[in-house]
PDB file of C-alpha atoms in Angstrom:
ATOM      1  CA  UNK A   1      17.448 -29.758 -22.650  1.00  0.00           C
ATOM      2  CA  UNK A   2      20.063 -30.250 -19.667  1.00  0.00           C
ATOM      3  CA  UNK A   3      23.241 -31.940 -20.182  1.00  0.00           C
ATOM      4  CA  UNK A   4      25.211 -34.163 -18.076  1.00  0.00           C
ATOM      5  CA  UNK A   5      28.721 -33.071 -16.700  1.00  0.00           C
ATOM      6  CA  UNK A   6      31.185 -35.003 -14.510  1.00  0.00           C
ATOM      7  CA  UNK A   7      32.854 -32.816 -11.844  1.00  0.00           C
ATOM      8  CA  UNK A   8      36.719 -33.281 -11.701  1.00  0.00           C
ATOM      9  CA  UNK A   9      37.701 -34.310  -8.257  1.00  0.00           C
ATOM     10  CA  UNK A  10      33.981 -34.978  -7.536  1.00  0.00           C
ATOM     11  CA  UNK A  11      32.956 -37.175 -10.243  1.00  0.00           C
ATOM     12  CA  UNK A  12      29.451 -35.691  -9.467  1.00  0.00           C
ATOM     13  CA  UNK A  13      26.590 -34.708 -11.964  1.00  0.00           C
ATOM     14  CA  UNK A  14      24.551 -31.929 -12.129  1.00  0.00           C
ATOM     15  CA  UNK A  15      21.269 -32.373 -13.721  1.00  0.00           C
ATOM     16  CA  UNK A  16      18.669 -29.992 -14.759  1.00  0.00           C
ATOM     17  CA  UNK A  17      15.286 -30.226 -13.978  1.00  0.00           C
ATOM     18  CA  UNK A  18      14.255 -31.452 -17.546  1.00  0.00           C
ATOM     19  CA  UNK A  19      17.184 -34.373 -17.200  1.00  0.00           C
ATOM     20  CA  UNK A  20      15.805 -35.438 -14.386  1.00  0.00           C
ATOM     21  CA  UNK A  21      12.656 -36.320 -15.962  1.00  0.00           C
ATOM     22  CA  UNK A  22      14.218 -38.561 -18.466  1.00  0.00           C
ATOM     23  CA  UNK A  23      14.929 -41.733 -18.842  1.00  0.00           C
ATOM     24  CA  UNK A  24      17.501 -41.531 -21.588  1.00  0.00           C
ATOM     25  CA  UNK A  25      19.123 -38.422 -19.563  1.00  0.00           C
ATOM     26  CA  UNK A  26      20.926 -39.196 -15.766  1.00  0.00           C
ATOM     27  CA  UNK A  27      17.766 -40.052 -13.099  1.00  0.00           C
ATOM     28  CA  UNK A  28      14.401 -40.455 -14.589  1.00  0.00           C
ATOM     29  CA  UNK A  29      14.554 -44.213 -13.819  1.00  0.00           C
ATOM     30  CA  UNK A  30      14.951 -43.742 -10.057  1.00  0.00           C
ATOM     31  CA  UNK A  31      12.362 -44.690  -7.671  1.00  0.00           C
ATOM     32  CA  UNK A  32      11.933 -43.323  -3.962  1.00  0.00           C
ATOM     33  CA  UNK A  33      14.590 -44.285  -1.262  1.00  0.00           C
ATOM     34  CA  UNK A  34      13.304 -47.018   0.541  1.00  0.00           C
ATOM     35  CA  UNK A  35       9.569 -47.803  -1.330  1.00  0.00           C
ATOM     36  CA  UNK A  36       8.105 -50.405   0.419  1.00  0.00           C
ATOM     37  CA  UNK A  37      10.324 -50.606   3.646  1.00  0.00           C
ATOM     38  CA  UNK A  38      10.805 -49.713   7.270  1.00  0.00           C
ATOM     39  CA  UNK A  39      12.403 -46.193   7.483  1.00  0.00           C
ATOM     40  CA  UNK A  40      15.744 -45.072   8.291  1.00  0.00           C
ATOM     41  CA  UNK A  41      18.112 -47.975   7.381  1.00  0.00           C
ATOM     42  CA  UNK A  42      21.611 -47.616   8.323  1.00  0.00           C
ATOM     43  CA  UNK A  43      24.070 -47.559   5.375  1.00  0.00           C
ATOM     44  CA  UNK A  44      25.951 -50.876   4.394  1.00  0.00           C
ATOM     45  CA  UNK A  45      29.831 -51.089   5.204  1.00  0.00           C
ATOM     46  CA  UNK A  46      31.791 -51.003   2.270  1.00  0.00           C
ATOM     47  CA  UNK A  47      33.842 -53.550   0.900  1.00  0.00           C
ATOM     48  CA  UNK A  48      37.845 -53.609   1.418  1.00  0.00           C
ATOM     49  CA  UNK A  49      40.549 -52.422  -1.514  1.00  0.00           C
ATOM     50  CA  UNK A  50      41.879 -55.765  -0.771  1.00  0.00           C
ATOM     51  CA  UNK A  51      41.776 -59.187  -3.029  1.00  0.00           C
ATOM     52  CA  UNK A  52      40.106 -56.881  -5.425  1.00  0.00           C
ATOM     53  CA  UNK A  53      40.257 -58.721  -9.405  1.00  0.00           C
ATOM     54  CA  UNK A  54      38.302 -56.642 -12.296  1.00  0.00           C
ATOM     55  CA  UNK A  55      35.571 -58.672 -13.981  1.00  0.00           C
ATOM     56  CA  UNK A  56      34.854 -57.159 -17.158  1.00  0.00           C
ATOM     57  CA  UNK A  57      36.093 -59.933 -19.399  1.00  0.00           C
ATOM     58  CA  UNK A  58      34.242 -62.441 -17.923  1.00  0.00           C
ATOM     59  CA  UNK A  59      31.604 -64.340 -19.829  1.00  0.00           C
ATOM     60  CA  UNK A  60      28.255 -63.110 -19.158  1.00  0.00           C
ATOM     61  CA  UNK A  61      25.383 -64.824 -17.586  1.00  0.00           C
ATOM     62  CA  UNK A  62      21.596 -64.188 -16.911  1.00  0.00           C
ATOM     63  CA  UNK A  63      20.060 -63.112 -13.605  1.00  0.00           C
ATOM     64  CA  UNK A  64      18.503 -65.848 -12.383  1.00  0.00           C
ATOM     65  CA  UNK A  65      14.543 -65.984 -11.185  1.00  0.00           C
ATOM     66  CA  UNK A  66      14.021 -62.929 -12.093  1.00  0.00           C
ATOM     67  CA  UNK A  67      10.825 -61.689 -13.750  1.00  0.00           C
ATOM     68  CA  UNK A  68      10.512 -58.624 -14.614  1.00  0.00           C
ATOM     69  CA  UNK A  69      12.249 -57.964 -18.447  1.00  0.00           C
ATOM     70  CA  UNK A  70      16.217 -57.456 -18.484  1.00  0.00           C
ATOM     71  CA  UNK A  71      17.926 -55.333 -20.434  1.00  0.00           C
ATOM     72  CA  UNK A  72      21.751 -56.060 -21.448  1.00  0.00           C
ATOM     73  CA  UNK A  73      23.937 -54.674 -18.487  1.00  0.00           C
ATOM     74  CA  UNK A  74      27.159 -55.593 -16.881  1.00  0.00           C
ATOM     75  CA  UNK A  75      27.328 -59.481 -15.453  1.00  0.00           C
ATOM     76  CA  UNK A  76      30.096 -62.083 -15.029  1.00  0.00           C
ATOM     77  CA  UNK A  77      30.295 -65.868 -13.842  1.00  0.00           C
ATOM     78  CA  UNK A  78      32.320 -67.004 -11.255  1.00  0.00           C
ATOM     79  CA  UNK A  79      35.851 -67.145 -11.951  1.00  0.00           C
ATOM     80  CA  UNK A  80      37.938 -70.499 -12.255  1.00  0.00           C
ATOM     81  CA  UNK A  81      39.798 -69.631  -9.115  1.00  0.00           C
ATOM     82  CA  UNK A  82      38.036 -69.343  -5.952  1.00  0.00           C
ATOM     83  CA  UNK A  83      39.249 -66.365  -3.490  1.00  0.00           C
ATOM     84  CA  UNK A  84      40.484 -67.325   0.407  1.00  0.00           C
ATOM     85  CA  UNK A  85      37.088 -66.333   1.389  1.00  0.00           C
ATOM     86  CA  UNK A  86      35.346 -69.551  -0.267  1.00  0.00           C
ATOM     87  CA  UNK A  87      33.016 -66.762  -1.717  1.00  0.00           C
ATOM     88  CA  UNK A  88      32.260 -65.281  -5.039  1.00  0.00           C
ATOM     89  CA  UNK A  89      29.573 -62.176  -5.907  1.00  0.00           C
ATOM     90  CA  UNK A  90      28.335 -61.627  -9.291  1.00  0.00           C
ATOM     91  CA  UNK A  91      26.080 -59.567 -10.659  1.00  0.00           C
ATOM     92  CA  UNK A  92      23.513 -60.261 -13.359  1.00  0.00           C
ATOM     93  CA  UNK A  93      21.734 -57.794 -16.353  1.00  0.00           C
ATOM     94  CA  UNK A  94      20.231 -54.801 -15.799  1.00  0.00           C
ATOM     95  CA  UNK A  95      15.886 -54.976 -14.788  1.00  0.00           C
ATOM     96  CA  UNK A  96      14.061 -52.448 -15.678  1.00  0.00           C
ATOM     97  CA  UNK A  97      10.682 -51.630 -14.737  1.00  0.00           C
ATOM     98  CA  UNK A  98       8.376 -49.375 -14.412  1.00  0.00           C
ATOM     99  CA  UNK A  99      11.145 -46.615 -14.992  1.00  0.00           C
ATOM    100  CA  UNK A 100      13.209 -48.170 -12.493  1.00  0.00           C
ATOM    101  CA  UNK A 101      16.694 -49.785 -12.365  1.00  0.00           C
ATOM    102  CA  UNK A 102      17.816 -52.849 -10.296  1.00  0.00           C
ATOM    103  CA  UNK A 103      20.083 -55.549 -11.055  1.00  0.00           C
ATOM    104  CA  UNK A 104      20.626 -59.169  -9.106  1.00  0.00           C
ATOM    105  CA  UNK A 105      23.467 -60.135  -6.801  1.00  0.00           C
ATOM    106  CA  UNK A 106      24.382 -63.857  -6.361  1.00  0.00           C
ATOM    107  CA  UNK A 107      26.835 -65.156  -3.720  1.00  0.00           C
ATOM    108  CA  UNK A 108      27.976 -68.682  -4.346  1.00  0.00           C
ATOM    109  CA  UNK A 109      30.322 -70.871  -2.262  1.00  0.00           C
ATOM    110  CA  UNK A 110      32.914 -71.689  -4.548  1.00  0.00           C
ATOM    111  CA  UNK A 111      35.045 -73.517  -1.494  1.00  0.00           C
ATOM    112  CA  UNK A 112      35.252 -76.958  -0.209  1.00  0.00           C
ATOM    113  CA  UNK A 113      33.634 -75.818   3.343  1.00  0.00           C
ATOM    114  CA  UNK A 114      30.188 -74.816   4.117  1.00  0.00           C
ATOM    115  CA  UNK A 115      29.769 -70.761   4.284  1.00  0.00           C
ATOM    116  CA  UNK A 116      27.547 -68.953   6.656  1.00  0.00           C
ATOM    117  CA  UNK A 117      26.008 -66.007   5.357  1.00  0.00           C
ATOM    118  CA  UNK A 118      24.136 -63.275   7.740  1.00  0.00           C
ATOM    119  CA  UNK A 119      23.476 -59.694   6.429  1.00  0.00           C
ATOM    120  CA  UNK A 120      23.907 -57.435   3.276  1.00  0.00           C
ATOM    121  CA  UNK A 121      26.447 -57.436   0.444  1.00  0.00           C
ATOM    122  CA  UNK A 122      29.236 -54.579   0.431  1.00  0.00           C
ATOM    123  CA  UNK A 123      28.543 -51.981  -2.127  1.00  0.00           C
ATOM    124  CA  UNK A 124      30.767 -49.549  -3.200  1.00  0.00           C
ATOM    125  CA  UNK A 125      30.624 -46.789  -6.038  1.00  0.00           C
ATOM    126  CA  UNK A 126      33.910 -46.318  -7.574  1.00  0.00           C
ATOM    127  CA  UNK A 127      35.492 -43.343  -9.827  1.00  0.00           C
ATOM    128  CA  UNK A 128      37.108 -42.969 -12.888  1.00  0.00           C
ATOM    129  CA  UNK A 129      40.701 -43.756 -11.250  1.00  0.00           C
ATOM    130  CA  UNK A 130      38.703 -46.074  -8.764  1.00  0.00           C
ATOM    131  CA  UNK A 131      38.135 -43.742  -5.668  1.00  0.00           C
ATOM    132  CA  UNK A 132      35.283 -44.249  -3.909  1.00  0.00           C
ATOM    133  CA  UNK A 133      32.495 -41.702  -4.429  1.00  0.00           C
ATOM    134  CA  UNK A 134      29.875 -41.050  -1.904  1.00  0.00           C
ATOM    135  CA  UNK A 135      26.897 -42.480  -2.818  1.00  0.00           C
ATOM    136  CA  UNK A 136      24.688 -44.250  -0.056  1.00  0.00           C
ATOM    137  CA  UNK A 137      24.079 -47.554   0.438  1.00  0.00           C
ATOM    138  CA  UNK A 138      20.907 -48.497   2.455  1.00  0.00           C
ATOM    139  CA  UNK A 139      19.496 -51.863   4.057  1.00  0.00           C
ATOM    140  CA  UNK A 140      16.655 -51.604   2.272  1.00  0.00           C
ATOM    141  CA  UNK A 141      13.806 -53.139  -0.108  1.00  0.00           C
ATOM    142  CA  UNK A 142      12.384 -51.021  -3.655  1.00  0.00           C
ATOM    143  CA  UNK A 143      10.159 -51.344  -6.279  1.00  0.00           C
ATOM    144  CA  UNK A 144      11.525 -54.809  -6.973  1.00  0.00           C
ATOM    145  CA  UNK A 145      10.797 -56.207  -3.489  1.00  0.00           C
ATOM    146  CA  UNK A 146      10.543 -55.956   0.610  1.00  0.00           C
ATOM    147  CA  UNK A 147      13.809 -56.053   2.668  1.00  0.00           C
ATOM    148  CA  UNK A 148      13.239 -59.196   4.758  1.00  0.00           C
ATOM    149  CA  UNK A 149      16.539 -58.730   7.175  1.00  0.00           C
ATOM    150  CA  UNK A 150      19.079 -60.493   7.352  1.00  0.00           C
ATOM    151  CA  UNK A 151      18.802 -64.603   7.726  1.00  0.00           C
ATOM    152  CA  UNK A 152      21.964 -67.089   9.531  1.00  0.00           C
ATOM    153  CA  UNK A 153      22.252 -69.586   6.545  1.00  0.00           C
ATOM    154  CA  UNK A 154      25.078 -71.977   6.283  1.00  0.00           C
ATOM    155  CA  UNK A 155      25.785 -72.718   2.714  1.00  0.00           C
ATOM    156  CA  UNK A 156      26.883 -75.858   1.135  1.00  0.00           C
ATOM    157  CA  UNK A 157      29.444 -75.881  -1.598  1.00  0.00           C
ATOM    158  CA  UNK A 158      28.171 -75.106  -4.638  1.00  0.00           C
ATOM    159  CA  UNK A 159      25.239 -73.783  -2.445  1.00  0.00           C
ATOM    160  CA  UNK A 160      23.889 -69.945  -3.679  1.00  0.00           C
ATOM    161  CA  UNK A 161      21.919 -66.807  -1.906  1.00  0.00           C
ATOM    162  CA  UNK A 162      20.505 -63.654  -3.270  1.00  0.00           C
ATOM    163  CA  UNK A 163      20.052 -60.188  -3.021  1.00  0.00           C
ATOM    164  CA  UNK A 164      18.532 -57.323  -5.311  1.00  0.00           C
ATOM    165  CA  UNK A 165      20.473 -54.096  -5.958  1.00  0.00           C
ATOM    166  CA  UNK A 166      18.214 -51.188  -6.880  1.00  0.00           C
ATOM    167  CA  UNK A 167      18.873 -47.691  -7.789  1.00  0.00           C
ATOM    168  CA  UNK A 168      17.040 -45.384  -5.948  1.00  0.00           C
ATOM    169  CA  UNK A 169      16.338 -41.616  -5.663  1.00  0.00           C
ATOM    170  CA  UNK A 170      15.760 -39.042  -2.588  1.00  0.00           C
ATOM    171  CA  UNK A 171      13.250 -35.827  -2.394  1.00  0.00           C
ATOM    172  CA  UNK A 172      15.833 -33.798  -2.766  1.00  0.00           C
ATOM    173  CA  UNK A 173      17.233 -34.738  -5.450  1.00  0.00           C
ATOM    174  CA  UNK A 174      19.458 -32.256  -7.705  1.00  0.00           C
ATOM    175  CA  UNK A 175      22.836 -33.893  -7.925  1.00  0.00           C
ATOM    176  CA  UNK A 176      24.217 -37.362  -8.924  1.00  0.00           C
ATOM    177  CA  UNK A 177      27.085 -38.985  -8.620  1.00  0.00           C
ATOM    178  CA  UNK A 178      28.463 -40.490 -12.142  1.00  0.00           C
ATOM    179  CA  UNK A 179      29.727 -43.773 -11.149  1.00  0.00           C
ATOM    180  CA  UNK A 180      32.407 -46.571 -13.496  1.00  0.00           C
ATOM    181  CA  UNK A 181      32.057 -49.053 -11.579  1.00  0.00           C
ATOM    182  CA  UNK A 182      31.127 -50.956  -8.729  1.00  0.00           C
ATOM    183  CA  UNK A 183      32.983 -53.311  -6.044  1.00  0.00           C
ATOM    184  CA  UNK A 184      30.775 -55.673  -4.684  1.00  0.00           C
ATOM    185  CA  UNK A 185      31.407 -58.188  -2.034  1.00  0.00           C
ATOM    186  CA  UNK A 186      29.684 -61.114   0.213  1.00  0.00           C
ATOM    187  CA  UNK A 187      30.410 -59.225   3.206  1.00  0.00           C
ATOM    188  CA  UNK A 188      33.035 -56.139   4.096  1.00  0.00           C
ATOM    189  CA  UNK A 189      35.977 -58.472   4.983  1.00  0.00           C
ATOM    190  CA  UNK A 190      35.341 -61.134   2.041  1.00  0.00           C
ATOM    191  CA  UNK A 191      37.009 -59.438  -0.871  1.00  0.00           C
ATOM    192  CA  UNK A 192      35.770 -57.844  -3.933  1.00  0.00           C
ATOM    193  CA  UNK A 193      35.128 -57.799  -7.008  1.00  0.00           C
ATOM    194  CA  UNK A 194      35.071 -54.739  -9.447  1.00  0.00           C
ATOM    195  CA  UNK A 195      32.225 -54.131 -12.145  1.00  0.00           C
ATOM    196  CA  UNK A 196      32.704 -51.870 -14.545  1.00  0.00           C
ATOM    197  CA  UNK A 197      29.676 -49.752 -15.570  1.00  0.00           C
ATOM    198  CA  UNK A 198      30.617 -48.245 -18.810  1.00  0.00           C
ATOM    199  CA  UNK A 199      27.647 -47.392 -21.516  1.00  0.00           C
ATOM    200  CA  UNK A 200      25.041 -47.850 -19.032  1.00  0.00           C
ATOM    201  CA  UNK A 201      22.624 -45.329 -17.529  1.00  0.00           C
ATOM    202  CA  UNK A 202      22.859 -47.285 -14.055  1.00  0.00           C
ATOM    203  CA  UNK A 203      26.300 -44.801 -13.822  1.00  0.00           C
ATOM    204  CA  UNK A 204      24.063 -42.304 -12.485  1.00  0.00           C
ATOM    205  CA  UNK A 205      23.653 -42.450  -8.871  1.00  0.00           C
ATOM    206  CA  UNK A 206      21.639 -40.913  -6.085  1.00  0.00           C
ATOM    207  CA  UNK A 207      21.275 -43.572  -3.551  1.00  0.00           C
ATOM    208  CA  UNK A 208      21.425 -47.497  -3.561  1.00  0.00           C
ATOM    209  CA  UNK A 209      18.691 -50.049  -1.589  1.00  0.00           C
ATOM    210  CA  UNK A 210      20.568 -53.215  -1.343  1.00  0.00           C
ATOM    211  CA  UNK A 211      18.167 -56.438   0.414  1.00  0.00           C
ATOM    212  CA  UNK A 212      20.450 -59.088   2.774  1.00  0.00           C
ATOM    213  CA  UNK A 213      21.044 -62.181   1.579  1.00  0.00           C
ATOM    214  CA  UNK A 214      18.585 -64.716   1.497  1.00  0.00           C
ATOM    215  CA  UNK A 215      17.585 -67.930  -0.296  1.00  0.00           C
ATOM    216  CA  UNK A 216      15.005 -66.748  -2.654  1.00  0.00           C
ATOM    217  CA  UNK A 217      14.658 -63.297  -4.185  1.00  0.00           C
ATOM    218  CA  UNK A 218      12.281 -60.393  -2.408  1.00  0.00           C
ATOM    219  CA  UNK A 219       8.684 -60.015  -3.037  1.00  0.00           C
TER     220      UNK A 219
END
């Protein structure tokens, strides 16, 4: 059976063929880049080192609308402060199905002023030492729903959005990136949010599908 190594100064994996087969190894829960969407989407920006607060001691709290079974997985609340931007990402458990992985993203307005939202969140796989690792991050829909582009919405206070996260793999395959954690953000100059990703199998990487923001989950 193939084992799972991290790469120093890569913080890659290399997987055998058998380990890629398995769902209790690195990659057997990926699905194909971009199932169910429009071809070549353009990666995501990435989010900005700055305003960056770590959110593993949060309290935990379900994805919401979601039905397909969850599985216990890294997820926060909002915190008590609200950051500059008047927005706040969090991410809920861990779905899994059909050998897949995906988990929810929910911006909230946490300000006192309406927010407009128009695109994707900023995704960012982060090392050990939190250095950001090259995994991709496409505009795109999965197993868990279509991509249906980004919508101008002006959000109330209090007022919420979606988007679904999934963990996707390419054709060629061979290599993943281990990953501890990811920064997430409403947008590239809004400020993240790190989430660790410790004890997990969603630390194994390929490539990411991320949907824009919009009202009510993909279909």
């Amino acid at each position: 059976m193939g084992v799972c190594v991290r790469l120093r100064g890569r913080a890659s994996v290399v997987l055998s063929v058998a380990t890629l087969t398995a769902l209790t190894g690195c990659s057997g829960f990926l699905v194909p880049a971009g199932e169910g969407e429009e071809p070549d989407p353009a990666p995501s920006a990435s989010a900005p080192h700055s305003g960056i607060v770590r959110a593993e001691t949060l309290p935990a709290t379900p994805a919401p609308g979601a039905d397909a079974p969850a599985q216990p997985g890294p997820t926060s609340a909002p915190p008590g402060k609200c950051p500059a931007s008047g927005a706040v990402v969090t991410m809920g458990e861990v779905l899994a199905v059909m050998m897949s992985r995906a988990v929810v993203l929910t911006l909230t307005n946490c300000g006192s002023k309406p927010y407009r939202v128009d695109g994707y969140p900023s995704v960012q796989a982060l090392g050990e030492d939190g250095e950001r690792l090259p995994v991709k991050v496409n505009p795109a829909g999965s197993q868990f729903g279509r991509d249906q582009g980004p919508e101008a919405i002006a959000l109330k206070p209090g007022a919420t959005v979606r988007s679904m996260l999934a963990w996707v793999s390419t054709q060629e395959g061979g290599e993943l990136v281990m990953a501890d954690a990811l920064e997430l953000a409403a947008a590239p100059d809004a400020g993240a949010r790190v989430y660790p990703l410790e004890g997990h199998d969603l630390r194994y990487m390929d490539e990411l599908n991320i949907t824009a923001w919009r009202a009510e989950l993909p279909e």
